[in-house]
Amino acid sequence: MVDARSSDLTARARLRLAALRLFAEHGFEATSTRAIATEAGVSHALLRHHYGSKDGLRAAVDEDVLNTFDEGLAKLDSDDLAALGQVTAQLFGSDELRRNYLRRVLLEGGPAGIAVFQGLLDGARRHLAALRTGPVDEADTRWAPYQALFLILGPMLLEPVLAATLDTPVFAPGPLAERSAANQRLIARGLLG
């Protein structure tokens, strides 16, 4: 069941949150709409009423996840790369549920994974374009959003195996701040600079 903290959410929001949790834990294919309705504490018919189908619910979950990151980045009123990096690291690091969902959907691939990655890529393009101050090589313009996502998504995708190599959780505040600062130095100076 949805926890007590979400008892004040609308049925529609509880369904989306339940789907987010179950999709993150079990994957899309292994999660039934009945399990989602039960987890949300609502009838199966209400799920169909609000979302039409499991695919409609997944689209709503994907939109919610991408909007969470876009809204967090929109609050940043700085064109400073370090500030952008810190906010991005905090957004990905602070929300374990959305991080687990993103890992699952990106690793499952398929049209849903591609659509989510495209949403992240579009966001990276927008935010990096705002940081550009001069002429940039066409190849750099093309690959910069991918490279930024490699730095951001790499620890998230590799979190289960990274955890075995670190003495603190991968997304604990200390390692997260250190990794973000190291990423900023890497971007500013280059890998061998």
One Martini backbone bead per residue (centre of mass of N, CA, C, O) as a GRO file, in nm:
protein
  193
    1MET     BB    1   0.100   0.034   0.014
    2VAL     BB    2   0.064   0.347   0.049
    3ASP     BB    3   0.189   0.564   0.238
    4ALA     BB    4   0.102   0.802   0.472
    5ARG     BB    5   0.234   1.047   0.317
    6SER     BB    6   0.017   0.981   0.062
    7SER     BB    7  -0.286   1.019   0.173
    8ASP     BB    8  -0.326   1.325   0.038
    9LEU     BB    9  -0.349   1.216  -0.230
   10THR     BB   10  -0.457   1.156  -0.510
   11ALA     BB   11  -0.544   0.893  -0.693
   12ARG     BB   12  -0.369   0.965  -0.933
   13ALA     BB   13  -0.103   1.003  -0.768
   14ARG     BB   14  -0.100   0.723  -0.632
   15LEU     BB   15  -0.076   0.563  -0.893
   16ARG     BB   16   0.190   0.689  -0.992
   17LEU     BB   17   0.358   0.611  -0.740
   18ALA     BB   18   0.308   0.308  -0.750
   19ALA     BB   19   0.425   0.266  -1.031
   20LEU     BB   20   0.704   0.370  -0.977
   21ARG     BB   21   0.777   0.158  -0.764
   22LEU     BB   22   0.711  -0.105  -0.927
   23PHE     BB   23   0.880  -0.049  -1.178
   24ALA     BB   24   1.149  -0.021  -1.025
   25GLU     BB   25   1.142  -0.311  -0.892
   26HIS     BB   26   1.007  -0.504  -1.152
   27GLY     BB   27   0.901  -0.367  -1.386
   28PHE     BB   28   0.678  -0.337  -1.634
   29GLU     BB   29   0.600  -0.631  -1.719
   30ALA     BB   30   0.579  -0.739  -1.400
   31THR     BB   31   0.348  -0.522  -1.379
   32SER     BB   32   0.034  -0.484  -1.267
   33THR     BB   33  -0.255  -0.307  -1.248
   34ARG     BB   34  -0.356  -0.441  -0.988
   35ALA     BB   35  -0.105  -0.385  -0.817
   36ILE     BB   36  -0.122  -0.081  -0.838
   37ALA     BB   37  -0.403  -0.042  -0.717
   38THR     BB   38  -0.337  -0.174  -0.448
   39GLU     BB   39  -0.098   0.010  -0.368
   40ALA     BB   40  -0.295   0.275  -0.390
   41GLY     BB   41  -0.594   0.209  -0.285
   42VAL     BB   42  -0.756   0.129  -0.552
   43SER     BB   43  -0.927   0.078  -0.819
   44HIS     BB   44  -0.895  -0.051  -1.128
   45ALA     BB   45  -1.099   0.140  -1.266
   46LEU     BB   46  -0.947   0.403  -1.190
   47LEU     BB   47  -0.703   0.354  -1.360
   48ARG     BB   48  -0.854   0.347  -1.631
   49HIS     BB   49  -0.979   0.627  -1.608
   50HIS     BB   50  -0.705   0.796  -1.584
   51TYR     BB   51  -0.503   0.609  -1.806
   52GLY     BB   52  -0.641   0.343  -1.965
   53SER     BB   53  -0.338   0.222  -1.919
   54LYS     BB   54  -0.026   0.114  -1.866
   55ASP     BB   55   0.098   0.302  -2.078
   56GLY     BB   56  -0.031   0.564  -1.970
   57LEU     BB   57   0.105   0.543  -1.694
   58ARG     BB   58   0.397   0.544  -1.789
   59ALA     BB   59   0.386   0.820  -1.923
   60ALA     BB   60   0.325   0.970  -1.656
   61VAL     BB   61   0.580   0.884  -1.509
   62ASP     BB   62   0.784   0.997  -1.707
   63GLU     BB   63   0.689   1.289  -1.691
   64ASP     BB   64   0.735   1.324  -1.388
   65VAL     BB   65   1.036   1.267  -1.382
   66LEU     BB   66   1.126   1.484  -1.585
   67ASN     BB   67   0.990   1.725  -1.436
   68THR     BB   68   1.152   1.713  -1.177
   69PHE     BB   69   1.421   1.793  -1.314
   70ASP     BB   70   1.330   2.050  -1.461
   71GLU     BB   71   1.232   2.204  -1.207
   72GLY     BB   72   1.502   2.202  -1.057
   73LEU     BB   73   1.662   2.353  -1.287
   74ALA     BB   74   1.475   2.609  -1.307
   75LYS     BB   75   1.569   2.724  -1.020
   76LEU     BB   76   1.817   2.793  -1.167
   77ASP     BB   77   1.981   3.130  -1.179
   78SER     BB   78   2.237   3.009  -1.333
   79ASP     BB   79   2.542   3.005  -1.556
   80ASP     BB   80   2.686   2.794  -1.376
   81LEU     BB   81   2.836   2.494  -1.394
   82ALA     BB   82   2.867   2.420  -1.094
   83ALA     BB   83   2.572   2.467  -1.016
   84LEU     BB   84   2.452   2.267  -1.214
   85GLY     BB   85   2.603   2.019  -1.104
   86GLN     BB   86   2.490   2.029  -0.815
   87VAL     BB   87   2.191   2.011  -0.884
   88THR     BB   88   2.201   1.749  -1.044
   89ALA     BB   89   2.321   1.571  -0.823
   90GLN     BB   90   2.094   1.619  -0.620
   91LEU     BB   91   1.856   1.517  -0.786
   92PHE     BB   92   1.970   1.227  -0.833
   93GLY     BB   93   2.050   1.169  -0.523
   94SER     BB   94   1.771   1.229  -0.349
   95ASP     BB   95   1.596   1.019  -0.546
   96GLU     BB   96   1.571   0.691  -0.530
   97LEU     BB   97   1.318   0.618  -0.688
   98ARG     BB   98   1.383   0.769  -0.955
   99ARG     BB   99   1.657   0.637  -0.994
  100ASN     BB  100   1.552   0.344  -1.015
  101TYR     BB  101   1.367   0.395  -1.251
  102LEU     BB  102   1.572   0.498  -1.455
  103ARG     BB  103   1.746   0.251  -1.457
  104ARG     BB  104   1.534   0.054  -1.554
  105VAL     BB  105   1.435   0.199  -1.820
  106LEU     BB  106   1.718   0.222  -1.954
  107LEU     BB  107   1.792  -0.089  -1.941
  108GLU     BB  108   1.538  -0.193  -2.095
  109GLY     BB  109   1.456   0.002  -2.304
  110GLY     BB  110   1.316   0.075  -2.569
  111PRO     BB  111   1.084   0.311  -2.623
  112ALA     BB  112   1.082   0.416  -2.329
  113GLY     BB  113   1.388   0.454  -2.290
  114ILE     BB  114   1.427   0.642  -2.529
  115ALA     BB  115   1.230   0.865  -2.438
  116VAL     BB  116   1.373   0.934  -2.174
  117PHE     BB  117   1.648   0.997  -2.292
  118GLN     BB  118   1.548   1.222  -2.478
  119GLY     BB  119   1.454   1.406  -2.247
  120LEU     BB  120   1.734   1.436  -2.118
  121LEU     BB  121   1.878   1.542  -2.373
  122ASP     BB  122   1.708   1.796  -2.414
  123GLY     BB  123   1.779   1.921  -2.140
  124ALA     BB  124   2.085   1.931  -2.181
  125ARG     BB  125   2.081   2.113  -2.427
  126ARG     BB  126   1.948   2.359  -2.298
  127HIS     BB  127   2.152   2.404  -2.060
  128LEU     BB  128   2.412   2.421  -2.234
  129ALA     BB  129   2.329   2.655  -2.419
  130ALA     BB  130   2.319   2.863  -2.179
  131LEU     BB  131   2.648   2.832  -2.126
  132ARG     BB  132   2.732   2.940  -2.381
  133THR     BB  133   2.991   3.195  -2.504
  134GLY     BB  134   3.084   3.066  -2.781
  135PRO     BB  135   3.236   2.913  -3.007
  136VAL     BB  136   3.160   2.582  -3.139
  137ASP     BB  137   3.206   2.285  -3.221
  138GLU     BB  138   2.995   2.073  -3.375
  139ALA     BB  139   3.077   1.814  -3.220
  140ASP     BB  140   3.051   1.937  -2.939
  141THR     BB  141   2.754   2.008  -2.958
  142ARG     BB  142   2.657   1.718  -3.002
  143TRP     BB  143   2.821   1.571  -2.743
  144ALA     BB  144   2.779   1.725  -2.475
  145PRO     BB  145   2.510   1.602  -2.372
  146TYR     BB  146   2.616   1.316  -2.353
  147GLN     BB  147   2.853   1.367  -2.161
  148ALA     BB  148   2.684   1.473  -1.930
  149LEU     BB  149   2.515   1.212  -1.900
  150PHE     BB  150   2.746   1.022  -1.839
  151LEU     BB  151   2.818   1.160  -1.568
  152ILE     BB  152   2.532   1.131  -1.438
  153LEU     BB  153   2.438   0.825  -1.514
  154GLY     BB  154   2.665   0.635  -1.441
  155PRO     BB  155   2.626   0.608  -1.127
  156MET     BB  156   2.333   0.512  -1.149
  157LEU     BB  157   2.376   0.256  -1.329
  158LEU     BB  158   2.633   0.157  -1.130
  159GLU     BB  159   2.551   0.145  -0.827
  160PRO     BB  160   2.558  -0.163  -0.751
  161VAL     BB  161   2.880  -0.184  -0.810
  162LEU     BB  162   2.993   0.067  -0.669
  163ALA     BB  163   2.920  -0.006  -0.373
  164ALA     BB  164   3.158  -0.226  -0.354
  165THR     BB  165   3.397   0.019  -0.381
  166LEU     BB  166   3.267   0.168  -0.139
  167ASP     BB  167   3.232   0.302   0.204
  168THR     BB  168   2.992   0.459   0.075
  169PRO     BB  169   2.731   0.571  -0.053
  170VAL     BB  170   2.702   0.692  -0.369
  171PHE     BB  171   2.454   0.915  -0.266
  172ALA     BB  172   2.591   1.044  -0.060
  173PRO     BB  173   2.682   1.354   0.016
  174GLY     BB  174   2.989   1.325  -0.003
  175PRO     BB  175   3.032   1.168  -0.275
  176LEU     BB  176   2.854   1.360  -0.440
  177ALA     BB  177   3.024   1.619  -0.402
  178GLU     BB  178   3.292   1.506  -0.505
  179ARG     BB  179   3.192   1.417  -0.787
  180SER     BB  180   3.093   1.692  -0.880
  181ALA     BB  181   3.364   1.840  -0.854
  182ALA     BB  182   3.520   1.652  -1.043
  183ASN     BB  183   3.346   1.706  -1.292
  184GLN     BB  184   3.404   2.009  -1.312
  185ARG     BB  185   3.709   1.978  -1.350
  186LEU     BB  186   3.695   1.805  -1.603
  187ILE     BB  187   3.548   2.014  -1.777
  188ALA     BB  188   3.747   2.258  -1.734
  189ARG     BB  189   4.040   2.078  -1.787
  190GLY     BB  190   4.026   1.796  -1.831
  191LEU     BB  191   4.156   1.486  -1.788
  192LEU     BB  192   4.482   1.593  -1.843
  193GLY     BB  193   4.503   1.907  -1.734
   0.00000   0.00000   0.00000
